[in-house]
mmCIF file of C-alpha atoms in Angstrom:
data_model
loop_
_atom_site.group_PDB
_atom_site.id
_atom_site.type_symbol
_atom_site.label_atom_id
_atom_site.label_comp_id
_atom_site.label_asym_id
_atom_site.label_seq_id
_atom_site.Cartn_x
_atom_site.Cartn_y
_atom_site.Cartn_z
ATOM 1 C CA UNK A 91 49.051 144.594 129.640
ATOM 2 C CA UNK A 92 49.206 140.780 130.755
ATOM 3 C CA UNK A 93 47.291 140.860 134.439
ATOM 4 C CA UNK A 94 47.386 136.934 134.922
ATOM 5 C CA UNK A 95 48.458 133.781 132.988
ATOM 6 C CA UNK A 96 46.488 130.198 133.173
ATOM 7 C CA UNK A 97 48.648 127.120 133.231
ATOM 8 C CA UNK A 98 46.360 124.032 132.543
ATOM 9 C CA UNK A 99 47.714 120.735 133.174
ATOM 10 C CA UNK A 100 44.738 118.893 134.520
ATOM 11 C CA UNK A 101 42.463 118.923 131.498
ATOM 12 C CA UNK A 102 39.963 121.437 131.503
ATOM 13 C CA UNK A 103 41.458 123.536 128.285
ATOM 14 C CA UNK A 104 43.340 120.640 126.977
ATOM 15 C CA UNK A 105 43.096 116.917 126.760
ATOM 16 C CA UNK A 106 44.353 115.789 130.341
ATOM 17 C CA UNK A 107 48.322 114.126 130.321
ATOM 18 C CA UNK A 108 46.902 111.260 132.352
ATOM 19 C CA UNK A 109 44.973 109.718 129.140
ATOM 20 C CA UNK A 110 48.616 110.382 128.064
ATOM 21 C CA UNK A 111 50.355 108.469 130.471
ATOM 22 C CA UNK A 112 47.709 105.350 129.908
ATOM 23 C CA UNK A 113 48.290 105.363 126.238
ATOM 24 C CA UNK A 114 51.953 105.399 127.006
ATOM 25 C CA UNK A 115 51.864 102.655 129.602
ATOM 26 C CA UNK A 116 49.658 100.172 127.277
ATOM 27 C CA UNK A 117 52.286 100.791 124.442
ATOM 28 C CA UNK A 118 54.937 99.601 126.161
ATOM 29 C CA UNK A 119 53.503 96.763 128.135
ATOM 30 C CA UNK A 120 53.071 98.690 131.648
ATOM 31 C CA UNK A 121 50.354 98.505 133.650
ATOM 32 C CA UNK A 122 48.123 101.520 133.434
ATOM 33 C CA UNK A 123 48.751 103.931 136.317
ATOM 34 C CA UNK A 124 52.323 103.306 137.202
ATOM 35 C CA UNK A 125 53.256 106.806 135.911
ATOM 36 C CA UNK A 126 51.011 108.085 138.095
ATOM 37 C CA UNK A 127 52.000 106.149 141.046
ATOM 38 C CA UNK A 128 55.117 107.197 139.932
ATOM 39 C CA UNK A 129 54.368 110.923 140.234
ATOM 40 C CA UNK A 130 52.786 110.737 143.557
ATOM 41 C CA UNK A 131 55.156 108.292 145.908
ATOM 42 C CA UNK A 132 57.192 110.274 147.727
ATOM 43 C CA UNK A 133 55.581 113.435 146.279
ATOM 44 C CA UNK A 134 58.155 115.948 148.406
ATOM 45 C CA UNK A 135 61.348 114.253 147.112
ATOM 46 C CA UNK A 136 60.822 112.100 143.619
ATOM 47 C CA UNK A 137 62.594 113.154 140.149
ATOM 48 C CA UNK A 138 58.834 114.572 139.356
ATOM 49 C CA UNK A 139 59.369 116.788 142.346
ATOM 50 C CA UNK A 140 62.719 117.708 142.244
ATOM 51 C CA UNK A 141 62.142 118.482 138.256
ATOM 52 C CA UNK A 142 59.240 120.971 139.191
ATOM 53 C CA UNK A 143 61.646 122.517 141.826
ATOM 54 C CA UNK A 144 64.368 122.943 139.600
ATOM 55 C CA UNK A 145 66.345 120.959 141.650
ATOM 56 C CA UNK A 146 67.576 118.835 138.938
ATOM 57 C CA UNK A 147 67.884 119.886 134.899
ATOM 58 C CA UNK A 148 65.858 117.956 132.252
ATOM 59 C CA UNK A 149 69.107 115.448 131.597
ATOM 60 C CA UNK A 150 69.262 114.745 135.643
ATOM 61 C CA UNK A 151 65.466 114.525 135.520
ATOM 62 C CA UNK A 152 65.612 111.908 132.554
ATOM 63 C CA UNK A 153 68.312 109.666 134.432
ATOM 64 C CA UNK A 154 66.814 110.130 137.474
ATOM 65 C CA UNK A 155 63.378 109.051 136.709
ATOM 66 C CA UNK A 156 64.626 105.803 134.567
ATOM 67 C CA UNK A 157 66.306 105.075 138.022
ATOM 68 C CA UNK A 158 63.720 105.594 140.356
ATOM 69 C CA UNK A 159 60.415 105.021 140.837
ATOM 70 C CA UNK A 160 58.945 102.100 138.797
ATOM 71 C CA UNK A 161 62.119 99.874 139.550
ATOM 72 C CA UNK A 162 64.103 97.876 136.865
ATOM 73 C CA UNK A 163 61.278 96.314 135.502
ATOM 74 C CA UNK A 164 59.923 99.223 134.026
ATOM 75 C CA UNK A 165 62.574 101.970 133.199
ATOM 76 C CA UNK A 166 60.488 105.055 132.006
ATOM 77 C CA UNK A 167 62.982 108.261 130.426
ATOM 78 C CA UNK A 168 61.967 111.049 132.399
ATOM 79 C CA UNK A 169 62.464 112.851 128.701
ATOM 80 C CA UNK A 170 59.474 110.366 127.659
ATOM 81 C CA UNK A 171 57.347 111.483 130.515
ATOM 82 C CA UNK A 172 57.800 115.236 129.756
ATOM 83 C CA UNK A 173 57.293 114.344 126.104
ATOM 84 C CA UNK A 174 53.230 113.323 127.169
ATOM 85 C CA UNK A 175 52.925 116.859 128.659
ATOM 86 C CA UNK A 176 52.728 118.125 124.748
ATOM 87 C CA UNK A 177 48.967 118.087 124.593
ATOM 88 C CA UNK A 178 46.957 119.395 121.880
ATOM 89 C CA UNK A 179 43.485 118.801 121.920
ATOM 90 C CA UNK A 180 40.775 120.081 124.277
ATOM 91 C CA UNK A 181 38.634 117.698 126.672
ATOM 92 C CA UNK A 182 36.568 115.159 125.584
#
């Protein structure tokens, strides 16, 4: 019988998605940390938020992120965002 389950998402079984999101951000020519910053302005209310919620579906999430957050200089796909979630390696 299953008594509990462990999510990890902030690197302590798995590589950490932030080192992720950097890699991401110096491959396309955006300045490290604006996922992040991304992720954390208006923390109640953002696409990030509102995905966790299930507020919004993974296509409304995609749109919705490309829309918000960064601005028009730097349209991120929410779909490339959840995409850096797929760690596979532990910490280093």
């Amino acid at each position: 019988m299953i008594e509990a389950v462990i999510w990890d998402f902030g690197g302590v079984f798995t590589a950490s998605p932030f080192e992720a999101f950097e890699r991401y951000e110096r491959e396309k020519g955006i300045p490290v940390g604006v996922i992040r910053k991304i992720n954390s302005t208006n923390h109640e209310n953002n696409a990030w938020a509102m995905f966790e919620r299930s507020d919004i579906d993974f296509a409304g999430f995609d749109a919705a992120y490309a829309a918000g957050g960064a601005g028009p200089r730097y349209q991120i796909p929410g779909r490339d965002v959840v995409a850096l979630l797929a760690v596979t390696s532990g910490p280093r």
